[in-house]
Amino acid sequence: MSTTGSPPTVADVVAALDRRYPPAWAEEWDRVGLVLGEPDHPVHRVACVVDVVPETVDEALAAGADMIVAHHPLLLRGVSSVAATTYKGRIVHRLIKADVALYVAHTNADVAAPGVSDALAARFGLTGLRPLHPPRPGSPADGPGRGIGRIGELPAPTTLAELTRRAADVLPVTAWGVRAAGDPGRMVRTLAVSGGSGDSFLAEATAAGVDAFLTADLRHHPAGEHLAAGGPALLDAAHWATERPWLDDLAAHLRDELGVEAVVSDLDTDPWTVHAAAPRPDDKEPRP
């Protein structure tokens, strides 16, 4: 926080976020850090979002934000143009014209402690947390408590069916909801969670001996093979819903560290917008 009474600058916010989520902790393929913005521009209000899309940009501008901090990169792959004739180019032009900076913390926030999965684990009251997928020894992100995903103990044992209902209650509401794979009556005491796409960590969940694993974007064949091999039960939530809890921690850190206003977007940016559950066989009316 500034001691002169003046607001922090974009550079100040970047420095604070880089300390908490060092860019060196990001995966090699990732693109994190300051995307656009004048370093010396003052920042009074920050908008915290999962995705940089036209709707969250509208929301940030309407809130009078000077800076957006996002989880997912806007420009993940190389581009040769940000012309306003392209979808992402139009976003870049809008932000520059409005003098709004953009910063991204992605896999470096996933691996941090506290990070994305710590916020997800807190929704379930998990205790005794440890990483699901620790960083490679000697890598920049290697350190106590850091890594992708978290494993912990639930406050009390529960069935998979009950845990699925609880997940739907404690996670942000989406059309996707929460679905589970496994015996509905299976008792769950230890739970692994990983914000975002997590089916690349199915083997780690099995090796950890957890009773269930909650993540997003699970696919048919990997999930089926995992269960057939005796792996833990699976809970599949919407990608956005598993990462949205982190925004609250991010906003609190910005307020405490820099004294800026920080607003959190609850705008559901999950692409799935309609869900219809199939009727149970015994609920179907007989055909004439």
Tab-separated table of C-alpha atoms in Angstrom:
chain	number	residue	atom	x	y	z
A	1	MET	CA	0.000	0.000	0.000
A	2	SER	CA	1.246	3.485	-0.791
A	3	THR	CA	2.485	5.477	2.197
A	4	THR	CA	2.088	8.805	0.401
A	5	GLY	CA	-1.675	8.630	0.090
A	6	SER	CA	-1.487	8.239	-3.685
A	7	PRO	CA	-3.016	5.145	-5.267
A	8	PRO	CA	-0.776	2.313	-6.408
A	9	THR	CA	0.196	2.161	-10.048
A	10	VAL	CA	-0.174	-0.674	-12.527
A	11	ALA	CA	3.494	-1.441	-11.859
A	12	ASP	CA	2.771	-1.668	-8.114
A	13	VAL	CA	-0.071	-4.124	-8.686
A	14	VAL	CA	2.075	-6.177	-11.047
A	15	ALA	CA	4.881	-6.320	-8.478
A	16	ALA	CA	2.497	-7.448	-5.730
A	17	LEU	CA	0.987	-10.160	-7.912
A	18	ASP	CA	4.378	-11.302	-9.193
A	19	ARG	CA	5.487	-11.776	-5.581
A	20	ARG	CA	2.465	-13.918	-4.767
A	21	TYR	CA	2.346	-15.753	-8.111
A	22	PRO	CA	5.860	-15.571	-9.598
A	23	PRO	CA	5.734	-15.878	-13.391
A	24	ALA	CA	8.607	-18.385	-13.225
A	25	TRP	CA	6.184	-20.823	-11.570
A	26	ALA	CA	4.021	-20.973	-14.707
A	27	GLU	CA	4.230	-23.865	-17.153
A	28	GLU	CA	6.516	-23.250	-20.142
A	29	TRP	CA	3.571	-23.128	-22.545
A	30	ASP	CA	1.660	-20.600	-20.445
A	31	ARG	CA	1.495	-16.834	-20.926
A	32	VAL	CA	1.171	-14.878	-17.691
A	33	GLY	CA	1.931	-11.444	-16.289
A	34	LEU	CA	1.114	-7.998	-17.639
A	35	VAL	CA	-0.599	-8.218	-21.022
A	36	LEU	CA	-1.326	-4.531	-21.592
A	37	GLY	CA	-1.411	-1.288	-19.636
A	38	GLU	CA	0.752	1.723	-18.793
A	39	PRO	CA	2.984	0.861	-15.802
A	40	ASP	CA	2.656	4.335	-14.245
A	41	HIS	CA	-1.146	4.530	-14.567
A	42	PRO	CA	-2.867	4.788	-11.154
A	43	VAL	CA	-5.103	1.922	-10.051
A	44	HIS	CA	-8.091	2.622	-7.811
A	45	ARG	CA	-10.205	-0.435	-8.631
A	46	VAL	CA	-9.337	-3.915	-9.904
A	47	ALA	CA	-11.796	-6.350	-11.497
A	48	CYS	CA	-11.040	-10.024	-10.815
A	49	VAL	CA	-12.311	-12.447	-13.479
A	50	VAL	CA	-11.768	-16.019	-14.617
A	51	ASP	CA	-12.138	-15.263	-18.340
A	52	VAL	CA	-11.507	-12.129	-20.381
A	53	VAL	CA	-14.574	-12.106	-22.612
A	54	PRO	CA	-16.747	-9.219	-23.875
A	55	GLU	CA	-19.214	-9.707	-21.001
A	56	THR	CA	-16.600	-9.533	-18.235
A	57	VAL	CA	-14.952	-6.557	-19.958
A	58	ASP	CA	-18.356	-4.815	-20.038
A	59	GLU	CA	-18.746	-5.572	-16.340
A	60	ALA	CA	-15.262	-4.261	-15.490
A	61	LEU	CA	-15.732	-1.045	-17.438
A	62	ALA	CA	-19.164	-0.467	-15.877
A	63	ALA	CA	-17.586	-0.893	-12.435
A	64	GLY	CA	-14.956	1.738	-13.243
A	65	ALA	CA	-12.035	-0.688	-13.036
A	66	ASP	CA	-8.578	0.557	-13.930
A	67	MET	CA	-7.200	-2.964	-14.217
A	68	ILE	CA	-8.436	-6.506	-14.830
A	69	VAL	CA	-6.721	-9.484	-13.238
A	70	ALA	CA	-7.725	-12.686	-15.015
A	71	HIS	CA	-7.012	-16.358	-14.517
A	72	HIS	CA	-7.186	-17.501	-18.139
A	73	PRO	CA	-4.854	-15.855	-20.660
A	74	LEU	CA	-6.463	-13.778	-23.381
A	75	LEU	CA	-3.482	-14.293	-25.718
A	76	LEU	CA	-2.262	-17.804	-24.967
A	77	ARG	CA	-1.040	-18.653	-28.460
A	78	GLY	CA	1.064	-16.481	-30.706
A	79	VAL	CA	-0.777	-13.903	-32.792
A	80	SER	CA	0.301	-11.805	-35.737
A	81	SER	CA	-2.472	-9.236	-35.364
A	82	VAL	CA	-4.741	-7.687	-32.755
A	83	ALA	CA	-6.846	-5.923	-35.373
A	84	ALA	CA	-10.313	-4.894	-34.251
A	85	THR	CA	-11.712	-7.207	-36.921
A	86	THR	CA	-10.879	-10.172	-34.664
A	87	TYR	CA	-12.642	-11.254	-31.482
A	88	LYS	CA	-9.599	-10.871	-29.241
A	89	GLY	CA	-8.415	-7.796	-31.085
A	90	ARG	CA	-11.666	-6.014	-30.274
A	91	ILE	CA	-11.140	-6.762	-26.574
A	92	VAL	CA	-7.572	-5.428	-26.708
A	93	HIS	CA	-8.748	-2.249	-28.454
A	94	ARG	CA	-11.542	-1.695	-25.911
A	95	LEU	CA	-9.178	-2.040	-22.976
A	96	ILE	CA	-6.522	0.225	-24.445
A	97	LYS	CA	-9.064	2.908	-25.338
A	98	ALA	CA	-10.470	2.748	-21.804
A	99	ASP	CA	-6.947	2.827	-20.316
A	100	VAL	CA	-7.606	-0.451	-18.481
A	101	ALA	CA	-4.627	-2.710	-17.809
A	102	LEU	CA	-4.786	-6.504	-18.036
A	103	TYR	CA	-2.778	-8.993	-15.970
A	104	VAL	CA	-2.940	-12.805	-16.033
A	105	ALA	CA	-2.101	-15.318	-13.286
A	106	HIS	CA	-2.774	-18.833	-14.612
A	107	THR	CA	-0.699	-21.949	-13.914
A	108	ASN	CA	1.490	-19.907	-11.566
A	109	ALA	CA	-1.656	-19.282	-9.481
A	110	ASP	CA	-2.625	-22.961	-9.810
A	111	VAL	CA	0.646	-24.112	-8.254
A	112	ALA	CA	0.854	-21.383	-5.590
A	113	ALA	CA	0.091	-21.963	-1.925
A	114	PRO	CA	-2.363	-20.448	-1.319
A	115	GLY	CA	-3.626	-20.801	-4.850
A	116	VAL	CA	-6.582	-21.814	-6.975
A	117	SER	CA	-7.072	-25.272	-5.472
A	118	ASP	CA	-6.706	-24.022	-1.878
A	119	ALA	CA	-9.747	-21.819	-2.451
A	120	LEU	CA	-11.603	-24.776	-3.946
A	121	ALA	CA	-10.634	-27.022	-1.019
A	122	ALA	CA	-11.911	-24.398	1.431
A	123	ARG	CA	-15.408	-24.694	-0.050
A	124	PHE	CA	-15.455	-28.285	1.235
A	125	GLY	CA	-13.797	-27.561	4.577
A	126	LEU	CA	-10.860	-29.815	3.768
A	127	THR	CA	-8.101	-30.064	6.370
A	128	GLY	CA	-4.556	-31.400	6.343
A	129	LEU	CA	-3.982	-30.135	2.812
A	130	ARG	CA	-1.152	-31.393	0.636
A	131	PRO	CA	-0.520	-31.068	-3.122
A	132	LEU	CA	-2.000	-33.596	-5.516
A	133	HIS	CA	0.713	-33.025	-8.126
A	134	PRO	CA	3.837	-31.437	-6.558
A	135	PRO	CA	6.250	-29.486	-8.767
A	136	ARG	CA	9.298	-31.224	-10.154
A	137	PRO	CA	12.117	-31.174	-7.549
A	138	GLY	CA	14.459	-28.293	-8.258
A	139	SER	CA	11.957	-26.506	-10.520
A	140	PRO	CA	11.186	-22.816	-9.882
A	141	ALA	CA	7.826	-23.694	-8.281
A	142	ASP	CA	9.262	-26.337	-5.961
A	143	GLY	CA	8.504	-25.447	-2.347
A	144	PRO	CA	6.470	-26.309	0.743
A	145	GLY	CA	2.785	-26.869	0.029
A	146	ARG	CA	3.005	-25.865	-3.615
A	147	GLY	CA	1.707	-27.895	-6.528
A	148	ILE	CA	-1.368	-28.551	-8.656
A	149	GLY	CA	-4.488	-29.653	-6.776
A	150	ARG	CA	-5.013	-30.360	-3.094
A	151	ILE	CA	-5.759	-33.473	-1.039
A	152	GLY	CA	-7.490	-33.214	2.333
A	153	GLU	CA	-9.880	-34.709	4.834
A	154	LEU	CA	-13.582	-33.884	4.797
A	155	PRO	CA	-15.069	-32.624	8.095
A	156	ALA	CA	-17.040	-35.879	8.298
A	157	PRO	CA	-17.348	-39.002	6.130
A	158	THR	CA	-20.126	-38.823	3.567
A	159	THR	CA	-21.446	-40.850	0.671
A	160	LEU	CA	-20.587	-39.984	-2.893
A	161	ALA	CA	-24.214	-39.062	-3.539
A	162	GLU	CA	-24.260	-36.713	-0.542
A	163	LEU	CA	-20.906	-35.193	-1.516
A	164	THR	CA	-22.184	-34.534	-5.025
A	165	ARG	CA	-25.192	-32.676	-3.633
A	166	ARG	CA	-22.896	-30.716	-1.319
A	167	ALA	CA	-20.635	-29.814	-4.226
A	168	ALA	CA	-23.637	-28.438	-6.102
A	169	ASP	CA	-24.489	-26.360	-3.021
A	170	VAL	CA	-21.029	-24.909	-2.272
A	171	LEU	CA	-19.809	-24.262	-5.818
A	172	PRO	CA	-21.062	-21.383	-7.966
A	173	VAL	CA	-24.237	-22.254	-9.847
A	174	THR	CA	-23.834	-23.265	-13.490
A	175	ALA	CA	-26.006	-25.014	-16.058
A	176	TRP	CA	-23.461	-27.843	-16.015
A	177	GLY	CA	-23.918	-28.479	-12.300
A	178	VAL	CA	-21.981	-31.401	-10.806
A	179	ARG	CA	-22.021	-35.012	-11.940
A	180	ALA	CA	-20.325	-37.975	-10.301
A	181	ALA	CA	-18.986	-41.367	-11.381
A	182	GLY	CA	-18.853	-44.325	-9.026
A	183	ASP	CA	-21.016	-46.093	-6.474
A	184	PRO	CA	-23.426	-43.474	-5.045
A	185	GLY	CA	-23.170	-45.143	-1.645
A	186	ARG	CA	-19.368	-45.158	-1.543
A	187	MET	CA	-18.075	-43.527	1.640
A	188	VAL	CA	-15.772	-40.576	1.054
A	189	ARG	CA	-13.355	-39.415	3.745
A	190	THR	CA	-10.435	-38.085	1.717
A	191	LEU	CA	-11.037	-35.809	-1.250
A	192	ALA	CA	-8.689	-34.508	-3.913
A	193	VAL	CA	-9.628	-31.321	-5.757
A	194	SER	CA	-8.078	-29.562	-8.712
A	195	GLY	CA	-9.401	-26.340	-10.212
A	196	GLY	CA	-9.838	-26.456	-13.976
A	197	SER	CA	-9.150	-29.404	-16.279
A	198	GLY	CA	-7.907	-32.295	-14.172
A	199	ASP	CA	-8.109	-35.610	-15.983
A	200	SER	CA	-4.341	-35.582	-16.501
A	201	PHE	CA	-4.078	-36.099	-12.730
A	202	LEU	CA	-6.235	-39.226	-12.474
A	203	ALA	CA	-3.174	-41.401	-11.884
A	204	GLU	CA	-1.993	-39.134	-9.068
A	205	ALA	CA	-5.416	-39.298	-7.410
A	206	THR	CA	-5.281	-43.089	-7.554
A	207	ALA	CA	-1.717	-43.214	-6.232
A	208	ALA	CA	-2.672	-40.905	-3.360
A	209	GLY	CA	-5.349	-43.369	-2.253
A	210	VAL	CA	-8.099	-40.761	-1.968
A	211	ASP	CA	-11.739	-41.785	-1.923
A	212	ALA	CA	-12.861	-39.226	-4.510
A	213	PHE	CA	-11.463	-36.627	-6.892
A	214	LEU	CA	-13.300	-33.442	-7.889
A	215	THR	CA	-12.196	-31.471	-10.925
A	216	ALA	CA	-13.530	-30.316	-14.328
A	217	ASP	CA	-13.553	-31.342	-17.987
A	218	LEU	CA	-13.425	-35.092	-17.392
A	219	ARG	CA	-13.622	-37.147	-20.570
A	220	HIS	CA	-15.551	-40.351	-21.241
A	221	HIS	CA	-12.756	-42.832	-21.942
A	222	PRO	CA	-10.182	-41.695	-19.368
A	223	ALA	CA	-12.874	-41.546	-16.684
A	224	GLY	CA	-14.263	-44.961	-17.572
A	225	GLU	CA	-10.846	-46.606	-17.665
A	226	HIS	CA	-9.900	-44.943	-14.385
A	227	LEU	CA	-12.950	-46.385	-12.614
A	228	ALA	CA	-12.517	-49.804	-14.218
A	229	ALA	CA	-8.976	-49.912	-12.822
A	230	GLY	CA	-10.291	-49.307	-9.295
A	231	GLY	CA	-9.543	-45.596	-9.057
A	232	PRO	CA	-11.345	-43.192	-6.706
A	233	ALA	CA	-14.833	-41.901	-7.421
A	234	LEU	CA	-14.998	-38.838	-9.659
A	235	LEU	CA	-16.919	-35.570	-9.439
A	236	ASP	CA	-17.014	-33.416	-12.555
A	237	ALA	CA	-17.984	-29.749	-12.116
A	238	ALA	CA	-17.992	-26.840	-14.551
A	239	HIS	CA	-14.515	-25.486	-15.302
A	240	TRP	CA	-15.465	-21.912	-14.366
A	241	ALA	CA	-17.093	-23.032	-11.102
A	242	THR	CA	-13.928	-24.769	-9.876
A	243	GLU	CA	-11.793	-21.650	-10.426
A	244	ARG	CA	-14.221	-18.893	-9.423
A	245	PRO	CA	-13.593	-19.415	-5.628
A	246	TRP	CA	-9.992	-18.255	-6.090
A	247	LEU	CA	-11.162	-14.802	-7.132
A	248	ASP	CA	-12.288	-14.087	-3.562
A	249	ASP	CA	-8.790	-14.824	-2.228
A	250	LEU	CA	-7.222	-12.780	-5.016
A	251	ALA	CA	-9.456	-9.773	-4.293
A	252	ALA	CA	-8.787	-9.995	-0.543
A	253	HIS	CA	-5.043	-10.039	-1.167
A	254	LEU	CA	-5.201	-6.961	-3.401
A	255	ARG	CA	-7.224	-5.075	-0.796
A	256	ASP	CA	-4.903	-6.033	2.042
A	257	GLU	CA	-1.642	-5.588	0.168
A	258	LEU	CA	-2.364	-2.447	-1.843
A	259	GLY	CA	-5.494	-0.876	-0.398
A	260	VAL	CA	-7.231	-0.885	-3.767
A	261	GLU	CA	-10.882	-1.680	-4.332
A	262	ALA	CA	-11.263	-5.151	-5.796
A	263	VAL	CA	-14.487	-6.413	-7.325
A	264	VAL	CA	-15.135	-10.049	-8.161
A	265	SER	CA	-17.042	-11.142	-11.249
A	266	ASP	CA	-19.787	-13.687	-10.623
A	267	LEU	CA	-20.630	-13.726	-14.304
A	268	ASP	CA	-20.766	-17.372	-15.370
A	269	THR	CA	-18.441	-17.663	-18.358
A	270	ASP	CA	-18.793	-21.428	-18.690
A	271	PRO	CA	-19.729	-22.076	-22.340
A	272	TRP	CA	-22.487	-24.562	-21.442
A	273	THR	CA	-25.725	-22.660	-20.865
A	274	VAL	CA	-28.519	-25.255	-20.970
A	275	HIS	CA	-28.891	-28.505	-19.034
A	276	ALA	CA	-31.762	-30.986	-19.153
A	277	ALA	CA	-31.618	-34.069	-16.972
A	278	ALA	CA	-32.997	-37.186	-18.617
A	279	PRO	CA	-36.051	-38.602	-16.816
A	280	ARG	CA	-35.474	-41.714	-14.756
A	281	PRO	CA	-36.766	-44.888	-16.430
A	282	ASP	CA	-39.510	-45.311	-13.834
A	283	ASP	CA	-40.649	-41.705	-14.394
A	284	LYS	CA	-41.338	-42.125	-18.094
A	285	GLU	CA	-44.932	-42.360	-19.167
A	286	PRO	CA	-45.813	-45.567	-21.011
A	287	ARG	CA	-46.004	-45.249	-24.763
A	288	PRO	CA	-49.503	-45.634	-26.254
